[in-house]
PDB file of C-alpha atoms and ligand atoms in Angstrom:
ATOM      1  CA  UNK A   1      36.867  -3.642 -43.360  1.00 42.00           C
ATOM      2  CA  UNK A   2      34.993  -2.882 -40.378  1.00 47.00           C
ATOM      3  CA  UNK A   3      32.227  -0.279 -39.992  1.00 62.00           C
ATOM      4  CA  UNK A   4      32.918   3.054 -38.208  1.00 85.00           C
ATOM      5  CA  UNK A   5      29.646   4.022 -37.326  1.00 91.00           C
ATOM      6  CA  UNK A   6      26.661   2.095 -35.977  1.00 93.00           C
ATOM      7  CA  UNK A   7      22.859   3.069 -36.374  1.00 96.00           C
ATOM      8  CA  UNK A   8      19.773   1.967 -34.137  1.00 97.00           C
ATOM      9  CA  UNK A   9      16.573   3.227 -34.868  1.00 97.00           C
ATOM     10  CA  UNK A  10      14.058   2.780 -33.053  1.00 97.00           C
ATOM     11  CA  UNK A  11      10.556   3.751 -33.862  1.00 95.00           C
ATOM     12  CA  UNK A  12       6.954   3.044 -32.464  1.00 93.00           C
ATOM     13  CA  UNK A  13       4.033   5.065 -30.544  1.00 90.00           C
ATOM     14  CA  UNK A  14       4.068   8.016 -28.844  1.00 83.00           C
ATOM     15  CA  UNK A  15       4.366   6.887 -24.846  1.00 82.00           C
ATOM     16  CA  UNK A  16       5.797   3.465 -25.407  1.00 87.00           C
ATOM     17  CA  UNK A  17       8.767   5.211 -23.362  1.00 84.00           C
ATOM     18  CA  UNK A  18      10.690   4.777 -26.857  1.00 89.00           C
ATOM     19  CA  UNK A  19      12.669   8.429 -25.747  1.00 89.00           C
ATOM     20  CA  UNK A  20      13.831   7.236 -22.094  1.00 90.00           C
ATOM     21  CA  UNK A  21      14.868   4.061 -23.571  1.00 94.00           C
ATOM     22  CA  UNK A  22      16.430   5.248 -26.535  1.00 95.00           C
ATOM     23  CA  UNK A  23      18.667   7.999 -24.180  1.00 94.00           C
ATOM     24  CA  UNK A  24      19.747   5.670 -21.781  1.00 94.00           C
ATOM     25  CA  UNK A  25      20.291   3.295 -24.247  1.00 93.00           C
ATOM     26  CA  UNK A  26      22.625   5.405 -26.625  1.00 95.00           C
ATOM     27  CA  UNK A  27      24.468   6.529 -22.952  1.00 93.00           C
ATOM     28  CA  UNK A  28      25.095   2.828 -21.866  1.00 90.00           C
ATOM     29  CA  UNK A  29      26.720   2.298 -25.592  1.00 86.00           C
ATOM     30  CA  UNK A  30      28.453   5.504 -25.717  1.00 89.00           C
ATOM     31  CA  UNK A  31      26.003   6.542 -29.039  1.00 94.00           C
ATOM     32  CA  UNK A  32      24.755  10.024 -29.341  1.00 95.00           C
ATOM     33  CA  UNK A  33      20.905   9.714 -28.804  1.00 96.00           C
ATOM     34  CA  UNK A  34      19.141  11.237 -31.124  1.00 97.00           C
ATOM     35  CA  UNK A  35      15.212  12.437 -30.445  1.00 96.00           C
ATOM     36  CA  UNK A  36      13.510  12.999 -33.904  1.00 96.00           C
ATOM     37  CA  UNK A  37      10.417  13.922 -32.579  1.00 94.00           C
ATOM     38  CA  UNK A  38      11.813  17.015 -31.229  1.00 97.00           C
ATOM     39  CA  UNK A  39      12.477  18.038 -34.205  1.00 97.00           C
ATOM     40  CA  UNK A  40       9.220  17.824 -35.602  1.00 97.00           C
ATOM     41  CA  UNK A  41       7.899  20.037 -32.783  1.00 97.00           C
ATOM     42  CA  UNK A  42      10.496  22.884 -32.960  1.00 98.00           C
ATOM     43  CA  UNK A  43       8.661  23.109 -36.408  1.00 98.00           C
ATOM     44  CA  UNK A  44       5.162  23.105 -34.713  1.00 98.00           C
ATOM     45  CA  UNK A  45       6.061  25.635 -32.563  1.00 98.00           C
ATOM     46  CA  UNK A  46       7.279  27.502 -35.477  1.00 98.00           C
ATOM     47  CA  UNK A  47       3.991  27.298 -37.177  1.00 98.00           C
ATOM     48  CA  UNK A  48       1.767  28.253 -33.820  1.00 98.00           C
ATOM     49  CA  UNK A  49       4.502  31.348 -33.638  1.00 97.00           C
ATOM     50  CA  UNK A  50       3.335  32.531 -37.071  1.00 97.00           C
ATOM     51  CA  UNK A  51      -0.120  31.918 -36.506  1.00 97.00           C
ATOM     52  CA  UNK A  52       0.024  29.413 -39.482  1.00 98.00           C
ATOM     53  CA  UNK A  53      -2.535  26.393 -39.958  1.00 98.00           C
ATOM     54  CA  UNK A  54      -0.416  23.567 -39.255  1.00 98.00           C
ATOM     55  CA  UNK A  55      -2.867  21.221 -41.079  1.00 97.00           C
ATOM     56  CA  UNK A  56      -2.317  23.569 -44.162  1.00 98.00           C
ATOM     57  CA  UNK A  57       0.863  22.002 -46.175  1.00 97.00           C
ATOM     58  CA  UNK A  58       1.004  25.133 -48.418  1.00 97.00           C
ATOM     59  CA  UNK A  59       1.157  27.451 -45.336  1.00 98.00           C
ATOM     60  CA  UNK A  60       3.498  25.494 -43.038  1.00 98.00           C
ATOM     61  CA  UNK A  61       5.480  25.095 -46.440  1.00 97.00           C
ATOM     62  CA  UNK A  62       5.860  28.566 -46.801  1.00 97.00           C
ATOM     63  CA  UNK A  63       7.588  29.147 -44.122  1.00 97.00           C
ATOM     64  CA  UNK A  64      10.294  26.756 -43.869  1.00 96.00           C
ATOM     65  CA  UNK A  65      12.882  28.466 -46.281  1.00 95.00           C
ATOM     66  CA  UNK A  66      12.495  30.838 -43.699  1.00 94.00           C
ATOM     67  CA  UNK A  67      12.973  28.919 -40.223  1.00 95.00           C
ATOM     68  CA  UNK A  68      16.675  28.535 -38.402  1.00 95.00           C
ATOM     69  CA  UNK A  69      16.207  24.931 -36.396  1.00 96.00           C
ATOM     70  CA  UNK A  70      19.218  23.109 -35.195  1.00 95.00           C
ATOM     71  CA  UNK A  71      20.123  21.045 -31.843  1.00 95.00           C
ATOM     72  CA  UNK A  72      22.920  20.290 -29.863  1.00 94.00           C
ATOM     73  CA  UNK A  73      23.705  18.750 -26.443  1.00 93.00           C
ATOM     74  CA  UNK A  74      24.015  20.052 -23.624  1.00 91.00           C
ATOM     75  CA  UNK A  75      26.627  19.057 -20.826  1.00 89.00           C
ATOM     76  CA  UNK A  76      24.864  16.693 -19.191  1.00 84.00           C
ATOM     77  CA  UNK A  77      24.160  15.237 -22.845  1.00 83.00           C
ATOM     78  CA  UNK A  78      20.903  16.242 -23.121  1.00 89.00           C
ATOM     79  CA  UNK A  79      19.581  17.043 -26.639  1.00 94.00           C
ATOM     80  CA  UNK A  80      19.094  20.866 -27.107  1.00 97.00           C
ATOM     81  CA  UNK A  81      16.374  22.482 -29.630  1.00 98.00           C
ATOM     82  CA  UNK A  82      16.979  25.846 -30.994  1.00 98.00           C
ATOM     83  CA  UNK A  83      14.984  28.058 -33.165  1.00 98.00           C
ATOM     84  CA  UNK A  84      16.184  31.129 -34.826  1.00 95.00           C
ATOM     85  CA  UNK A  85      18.815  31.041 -32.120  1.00 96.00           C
ATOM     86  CA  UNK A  86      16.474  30.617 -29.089  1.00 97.00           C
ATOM     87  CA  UNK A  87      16.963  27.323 -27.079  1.00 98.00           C
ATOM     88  CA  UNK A  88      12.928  25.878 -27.243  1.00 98.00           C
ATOM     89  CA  UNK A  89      13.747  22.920 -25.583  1.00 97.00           C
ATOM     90  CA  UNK A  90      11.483  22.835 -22.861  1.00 96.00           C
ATOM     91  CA  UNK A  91       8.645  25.194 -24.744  1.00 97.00           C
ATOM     92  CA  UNK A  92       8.027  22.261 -27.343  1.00 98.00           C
ATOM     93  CA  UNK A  93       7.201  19.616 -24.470  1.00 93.00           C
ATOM     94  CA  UNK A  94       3.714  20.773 -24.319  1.00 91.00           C
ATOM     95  CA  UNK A  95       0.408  18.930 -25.348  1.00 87.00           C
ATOM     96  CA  UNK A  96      -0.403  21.538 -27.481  1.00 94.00           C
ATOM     97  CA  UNK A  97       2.973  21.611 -29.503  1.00 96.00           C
ATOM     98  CA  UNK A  98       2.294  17.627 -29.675  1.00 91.00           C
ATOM     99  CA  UNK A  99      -1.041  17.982 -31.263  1.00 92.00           C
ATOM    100  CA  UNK A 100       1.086  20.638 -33.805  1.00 97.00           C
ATOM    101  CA  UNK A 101       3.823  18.288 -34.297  1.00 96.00           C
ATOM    102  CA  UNK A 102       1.649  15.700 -35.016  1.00 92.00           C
ATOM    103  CA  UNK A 103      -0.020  18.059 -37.621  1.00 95.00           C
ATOM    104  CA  UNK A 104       2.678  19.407 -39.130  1.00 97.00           C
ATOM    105  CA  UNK A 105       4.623  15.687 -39.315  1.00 94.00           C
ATOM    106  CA  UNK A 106       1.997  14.626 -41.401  1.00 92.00           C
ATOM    107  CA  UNK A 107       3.202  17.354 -44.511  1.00 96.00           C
ATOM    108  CA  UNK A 108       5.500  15.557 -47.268  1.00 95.00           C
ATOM    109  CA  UNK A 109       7.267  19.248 -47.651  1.00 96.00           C
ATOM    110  CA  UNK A 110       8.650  18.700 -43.937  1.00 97.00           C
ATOM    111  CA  UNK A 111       9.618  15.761 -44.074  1.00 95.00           C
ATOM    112  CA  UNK A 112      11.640  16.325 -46.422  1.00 96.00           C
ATOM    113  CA  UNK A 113      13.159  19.416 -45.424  1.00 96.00           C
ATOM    114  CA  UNK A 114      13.993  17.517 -41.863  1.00 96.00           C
ATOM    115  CA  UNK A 115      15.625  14.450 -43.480  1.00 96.00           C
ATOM    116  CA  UNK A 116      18.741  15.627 -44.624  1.00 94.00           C
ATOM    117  CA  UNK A 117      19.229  16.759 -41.098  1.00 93.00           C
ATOM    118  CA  UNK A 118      18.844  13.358 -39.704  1.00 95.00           C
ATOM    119  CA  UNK A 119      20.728  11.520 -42.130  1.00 96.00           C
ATOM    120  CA  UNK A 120      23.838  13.462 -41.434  1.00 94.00           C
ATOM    121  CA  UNK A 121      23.714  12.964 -37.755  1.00 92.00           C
ATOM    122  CA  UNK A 122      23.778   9.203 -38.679  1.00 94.00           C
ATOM    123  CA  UNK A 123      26.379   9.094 -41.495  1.00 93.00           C
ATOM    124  CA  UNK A 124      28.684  10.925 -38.841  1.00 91.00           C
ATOM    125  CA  UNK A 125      28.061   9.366 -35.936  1.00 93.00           C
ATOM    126  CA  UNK A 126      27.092   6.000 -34.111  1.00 94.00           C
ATOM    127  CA  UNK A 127      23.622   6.706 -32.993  1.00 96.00           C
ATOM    128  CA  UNK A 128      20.595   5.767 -31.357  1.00 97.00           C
ATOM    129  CA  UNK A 129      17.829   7.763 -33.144  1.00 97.00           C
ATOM    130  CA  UNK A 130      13.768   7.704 -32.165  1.00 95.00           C
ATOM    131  CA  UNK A 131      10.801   8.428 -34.050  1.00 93.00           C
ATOM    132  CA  UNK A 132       8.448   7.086 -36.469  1.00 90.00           C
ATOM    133  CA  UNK A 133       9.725   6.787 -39.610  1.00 93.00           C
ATOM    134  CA  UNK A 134      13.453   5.845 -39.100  1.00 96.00           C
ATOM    135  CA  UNK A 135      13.786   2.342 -39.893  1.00 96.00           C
ATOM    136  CA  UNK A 136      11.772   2.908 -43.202  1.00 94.00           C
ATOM    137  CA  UNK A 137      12.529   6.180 -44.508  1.00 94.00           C
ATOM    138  CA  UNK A 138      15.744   7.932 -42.566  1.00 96.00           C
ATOM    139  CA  UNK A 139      17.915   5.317 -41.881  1.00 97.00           C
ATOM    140  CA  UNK A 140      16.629   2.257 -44.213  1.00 96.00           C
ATOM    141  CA  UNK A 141      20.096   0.881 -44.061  1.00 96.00           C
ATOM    142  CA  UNK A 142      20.163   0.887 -39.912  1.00 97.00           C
ATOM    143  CA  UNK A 143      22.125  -1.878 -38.175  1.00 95.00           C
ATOM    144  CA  UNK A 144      19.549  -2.944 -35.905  1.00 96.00           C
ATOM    145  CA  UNK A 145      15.894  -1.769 -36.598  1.00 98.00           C
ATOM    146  CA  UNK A 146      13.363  -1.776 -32.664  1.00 97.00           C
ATOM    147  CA  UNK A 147       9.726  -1.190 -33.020  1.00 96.00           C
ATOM    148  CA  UNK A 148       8.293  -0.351 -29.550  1.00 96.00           C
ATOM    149  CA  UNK A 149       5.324  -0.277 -28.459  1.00 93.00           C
ATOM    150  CA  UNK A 150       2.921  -0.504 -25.595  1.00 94.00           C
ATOM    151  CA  UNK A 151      -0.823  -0.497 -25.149  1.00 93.00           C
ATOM    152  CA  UNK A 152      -2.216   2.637 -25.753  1.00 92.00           C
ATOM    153  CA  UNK A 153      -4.241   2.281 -22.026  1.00 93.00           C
ATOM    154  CA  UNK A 154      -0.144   2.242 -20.487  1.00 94.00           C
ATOM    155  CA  UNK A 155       1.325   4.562 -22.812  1.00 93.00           C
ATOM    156  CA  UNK A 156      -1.185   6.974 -21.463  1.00 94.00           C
ATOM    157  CA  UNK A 157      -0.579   6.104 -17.569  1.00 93.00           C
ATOM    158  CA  UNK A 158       2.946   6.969 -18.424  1.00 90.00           C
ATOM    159  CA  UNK A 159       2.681  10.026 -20.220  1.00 89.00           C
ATOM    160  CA  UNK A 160      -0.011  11.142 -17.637  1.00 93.00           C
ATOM    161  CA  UNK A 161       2.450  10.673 -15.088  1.00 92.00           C
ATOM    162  CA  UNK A 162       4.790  12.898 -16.687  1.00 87.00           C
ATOM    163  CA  UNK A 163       2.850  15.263 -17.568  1.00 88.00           C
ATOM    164  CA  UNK A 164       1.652  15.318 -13.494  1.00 93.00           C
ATOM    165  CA  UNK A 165       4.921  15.725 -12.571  1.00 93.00           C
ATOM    166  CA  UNK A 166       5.258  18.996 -14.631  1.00 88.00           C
ATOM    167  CA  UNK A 167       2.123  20.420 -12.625  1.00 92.00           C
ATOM    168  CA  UNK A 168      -0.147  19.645 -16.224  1.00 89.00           C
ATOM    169  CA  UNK A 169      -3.569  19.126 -14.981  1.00 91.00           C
ATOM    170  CA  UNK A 170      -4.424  16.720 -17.457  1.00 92.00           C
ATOM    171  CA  UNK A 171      -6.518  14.028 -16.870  1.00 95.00           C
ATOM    172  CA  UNK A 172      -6.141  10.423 -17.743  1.00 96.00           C
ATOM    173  CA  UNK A 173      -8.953  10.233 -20.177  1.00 96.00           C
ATOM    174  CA  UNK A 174      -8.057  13.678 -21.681  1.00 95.00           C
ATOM    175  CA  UNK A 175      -4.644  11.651 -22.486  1.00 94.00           C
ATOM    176  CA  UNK A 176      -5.637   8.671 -23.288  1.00 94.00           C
ATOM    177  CA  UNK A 177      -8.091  10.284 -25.963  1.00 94.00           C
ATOM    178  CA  UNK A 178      -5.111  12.565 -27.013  1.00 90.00           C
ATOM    179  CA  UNK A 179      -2.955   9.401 -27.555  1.00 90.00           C
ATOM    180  CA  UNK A 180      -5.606   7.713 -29.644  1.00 91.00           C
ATOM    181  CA  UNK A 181      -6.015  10.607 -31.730  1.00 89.00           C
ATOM    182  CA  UNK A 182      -1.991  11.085 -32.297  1.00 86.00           C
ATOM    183  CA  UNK A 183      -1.323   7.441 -33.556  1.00 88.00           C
ATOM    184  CA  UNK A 184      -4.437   7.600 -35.591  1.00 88.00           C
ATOM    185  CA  UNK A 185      -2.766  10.755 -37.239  1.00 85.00           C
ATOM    186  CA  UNK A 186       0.285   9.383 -37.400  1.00 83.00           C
ATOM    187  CA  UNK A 187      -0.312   5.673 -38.752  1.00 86.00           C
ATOM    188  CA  UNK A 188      -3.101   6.678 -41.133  1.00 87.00           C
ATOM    189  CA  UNK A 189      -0.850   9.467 -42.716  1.00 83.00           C
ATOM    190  CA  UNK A 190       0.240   9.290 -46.207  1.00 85.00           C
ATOM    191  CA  UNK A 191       3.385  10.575 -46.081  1.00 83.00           C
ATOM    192  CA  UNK A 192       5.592   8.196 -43.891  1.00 81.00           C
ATOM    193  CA  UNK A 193       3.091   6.197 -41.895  1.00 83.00           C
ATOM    194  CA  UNK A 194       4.346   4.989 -38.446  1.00 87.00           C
ATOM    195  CA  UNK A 195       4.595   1.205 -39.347  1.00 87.00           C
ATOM    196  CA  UNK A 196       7.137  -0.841 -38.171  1.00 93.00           C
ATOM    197  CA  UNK A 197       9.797  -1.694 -40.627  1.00 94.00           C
ATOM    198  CA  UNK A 198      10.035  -5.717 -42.260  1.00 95.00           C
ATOM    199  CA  UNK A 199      13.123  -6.058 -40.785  1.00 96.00           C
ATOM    200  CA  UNK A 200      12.245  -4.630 -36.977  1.00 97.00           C
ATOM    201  CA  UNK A 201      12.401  -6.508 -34.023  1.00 97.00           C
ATOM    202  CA  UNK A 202       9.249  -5.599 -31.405  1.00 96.00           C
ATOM    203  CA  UNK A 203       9.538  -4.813 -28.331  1.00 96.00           C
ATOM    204  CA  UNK A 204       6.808  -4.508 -26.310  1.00 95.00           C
ATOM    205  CA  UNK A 205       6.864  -2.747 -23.215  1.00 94.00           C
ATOM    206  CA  UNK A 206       3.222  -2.841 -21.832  1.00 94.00           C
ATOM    207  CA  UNK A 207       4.674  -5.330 -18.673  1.00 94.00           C
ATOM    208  CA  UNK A 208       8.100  -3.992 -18.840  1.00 94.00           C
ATOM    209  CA  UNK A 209       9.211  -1.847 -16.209  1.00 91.00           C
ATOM    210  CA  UNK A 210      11.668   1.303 -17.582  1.00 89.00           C
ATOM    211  CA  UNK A 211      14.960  -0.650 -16.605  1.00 92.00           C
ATOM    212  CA  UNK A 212      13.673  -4.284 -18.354  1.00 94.00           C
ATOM    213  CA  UNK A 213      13.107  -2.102 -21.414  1.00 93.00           C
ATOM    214  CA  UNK A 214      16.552  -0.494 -21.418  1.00 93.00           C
ATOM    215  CA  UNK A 215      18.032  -4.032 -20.791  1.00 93.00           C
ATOM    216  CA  UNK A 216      16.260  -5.490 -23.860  1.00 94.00           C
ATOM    217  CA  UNK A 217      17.222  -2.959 -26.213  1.00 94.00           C
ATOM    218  CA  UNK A 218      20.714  -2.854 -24.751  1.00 93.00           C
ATOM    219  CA  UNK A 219      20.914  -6.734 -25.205  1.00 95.00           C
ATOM    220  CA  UNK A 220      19.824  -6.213 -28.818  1.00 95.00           C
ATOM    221  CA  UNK A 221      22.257  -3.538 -29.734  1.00 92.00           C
ATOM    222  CA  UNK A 222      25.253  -5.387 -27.752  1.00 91.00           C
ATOM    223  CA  UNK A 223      24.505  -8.718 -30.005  1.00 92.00           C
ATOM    224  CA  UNK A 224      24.498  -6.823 -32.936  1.00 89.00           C
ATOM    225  CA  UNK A 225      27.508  -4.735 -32.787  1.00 84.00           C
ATOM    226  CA  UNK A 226      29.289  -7.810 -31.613  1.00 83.00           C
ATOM    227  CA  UNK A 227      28.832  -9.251 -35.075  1.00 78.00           C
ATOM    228  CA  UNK A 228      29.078  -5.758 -36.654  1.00 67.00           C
ATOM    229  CA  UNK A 229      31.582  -4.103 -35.409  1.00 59.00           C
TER     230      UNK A 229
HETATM  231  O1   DC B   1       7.927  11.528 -30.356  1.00 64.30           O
HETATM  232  P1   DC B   1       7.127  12.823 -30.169  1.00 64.30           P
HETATM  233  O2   DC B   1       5.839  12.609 -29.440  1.00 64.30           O
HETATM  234  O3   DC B   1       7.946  13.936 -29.593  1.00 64.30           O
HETATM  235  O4   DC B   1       6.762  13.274 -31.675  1.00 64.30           O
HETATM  236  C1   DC B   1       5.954  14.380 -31.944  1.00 64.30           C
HETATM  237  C2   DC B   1       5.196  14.176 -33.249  1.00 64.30           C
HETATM  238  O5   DC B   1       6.099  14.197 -34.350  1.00 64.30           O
HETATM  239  C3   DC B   1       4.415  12.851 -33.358  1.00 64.30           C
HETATM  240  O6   DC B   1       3.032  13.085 -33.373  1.00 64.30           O
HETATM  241  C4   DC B   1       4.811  12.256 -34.672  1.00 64.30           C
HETATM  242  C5   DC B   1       5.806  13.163 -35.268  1.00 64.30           C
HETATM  243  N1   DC B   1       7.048  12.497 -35.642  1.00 64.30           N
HETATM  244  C6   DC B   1       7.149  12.005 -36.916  1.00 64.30           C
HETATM  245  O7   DC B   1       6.207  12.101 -37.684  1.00 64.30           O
HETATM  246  N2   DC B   1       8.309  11.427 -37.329  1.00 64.30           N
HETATM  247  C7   DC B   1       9.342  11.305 -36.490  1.00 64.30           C
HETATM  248  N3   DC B   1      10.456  10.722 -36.929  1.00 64.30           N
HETATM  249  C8   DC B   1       9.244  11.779 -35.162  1.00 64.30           C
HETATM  250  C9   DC B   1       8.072  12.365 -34.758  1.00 64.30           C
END
């Protein structure tokens, strides 16, 4: 019998343009796309909105019984965040709500109040979902496992250059010390380290420009379905 639904995750560091890839990735296969880390963030800004300690577990516990997050897309397909009914899409895209994300990500008691979420997106649709935990906790069971990375000197060029184009008036070293910080968090965690999974193919996208990048994973996901689908 063949399979319905087909799952890509693709996990690696923040900046290794894993989101840009991912979307137009998920677009080119007609996949929804899927951006985890967003996710994570509507809860940090949840936490700086209550005046929490996001590096306290038992406080940012607390209030998640209490929290309304969902998404949906919009009509040009982008993915929408909403909390208690307000859309937060663009308030979570700040440096600050990273460093929060990043705190709060690291709490068992989130995680696992998030992963039900993304499972279902997964069981119900074909997907192309990013993050840093997906091919070894979410979606163990994914089709085709991508670990991306980049060096953390070009992951901050690129995120600098974003965050320029926003009118952010950080500085290269400010993110590149930011960045260095954030995967320490992230990979030294205890709960759900970013590592890639055994079965993950790397991609590394230090010399890659955006469109090689897309190409590769596209290539990857094309010979995969072929033999899954
Ligand atoms: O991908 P991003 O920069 O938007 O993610 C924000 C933070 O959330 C990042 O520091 C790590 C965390 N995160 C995570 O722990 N697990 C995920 N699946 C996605 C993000």
């Amino acid at each position: 019998m063949s399979k319905s639904v087909f799952s890509v995750a693709i996990d690696g560091p923040s900046g290794a343009g894993k989101s840009t890839v991912a979307k137009a990735a998920a677009a080119r296969c007609g996949f929804i796309y899927v951006d985890t880390g967003a996710i994570y963030r509507t809860v940090g800004l949840a936490v700086r909105r209550a005046g929490a300690d996001p590096h306290s577990e038992r406080a940012v516990a607390a209030l998640l019984p209490r929290l309304s997050i969902r998404f949906d897309y919009g009509p040009d397909g982008t993915q929408r965040m909403h909390l208690d009914g307000e859309d937060v899409s663009e308030a979570i895209r700040t440096p600050e709500m990273s460093m929060y994300a990043s705190a709060v990500s690291a709490h068992p008691a989130v995680r696992a109040y998030l992963l039900d979420m993304q499972r279902d997106m997964a069981w119900k649709n074909s997907v192309v979902m990013d993050g840093r935990d997906i091919g070894t906790v979410v979606l163990p069971d994914a089709d085709l496992k991508i670990f991306l990375t980049a060096s953390p000197e070009a992951r901050a060029r690129r995120r600098l250059a974003e965050l320029a184009a926003k009118g952010d008036p950080s500085t290269y070293e400010e993110v590149l010390a930011d960045m260095v910080k954030r995967d320490e968090q992230d990979s030294t965690r205890a709960a759900a380290p970013l590592k890639a999974a055994e079965d993950a193919v790397l991609v590394d996208t230090s010399d890659m420009t955006l469109d090689e990048s897309i190409e590769r994973v596209c290539a990857l996901v094309r010979e995969r379905t072929e033999a899954a689908l």
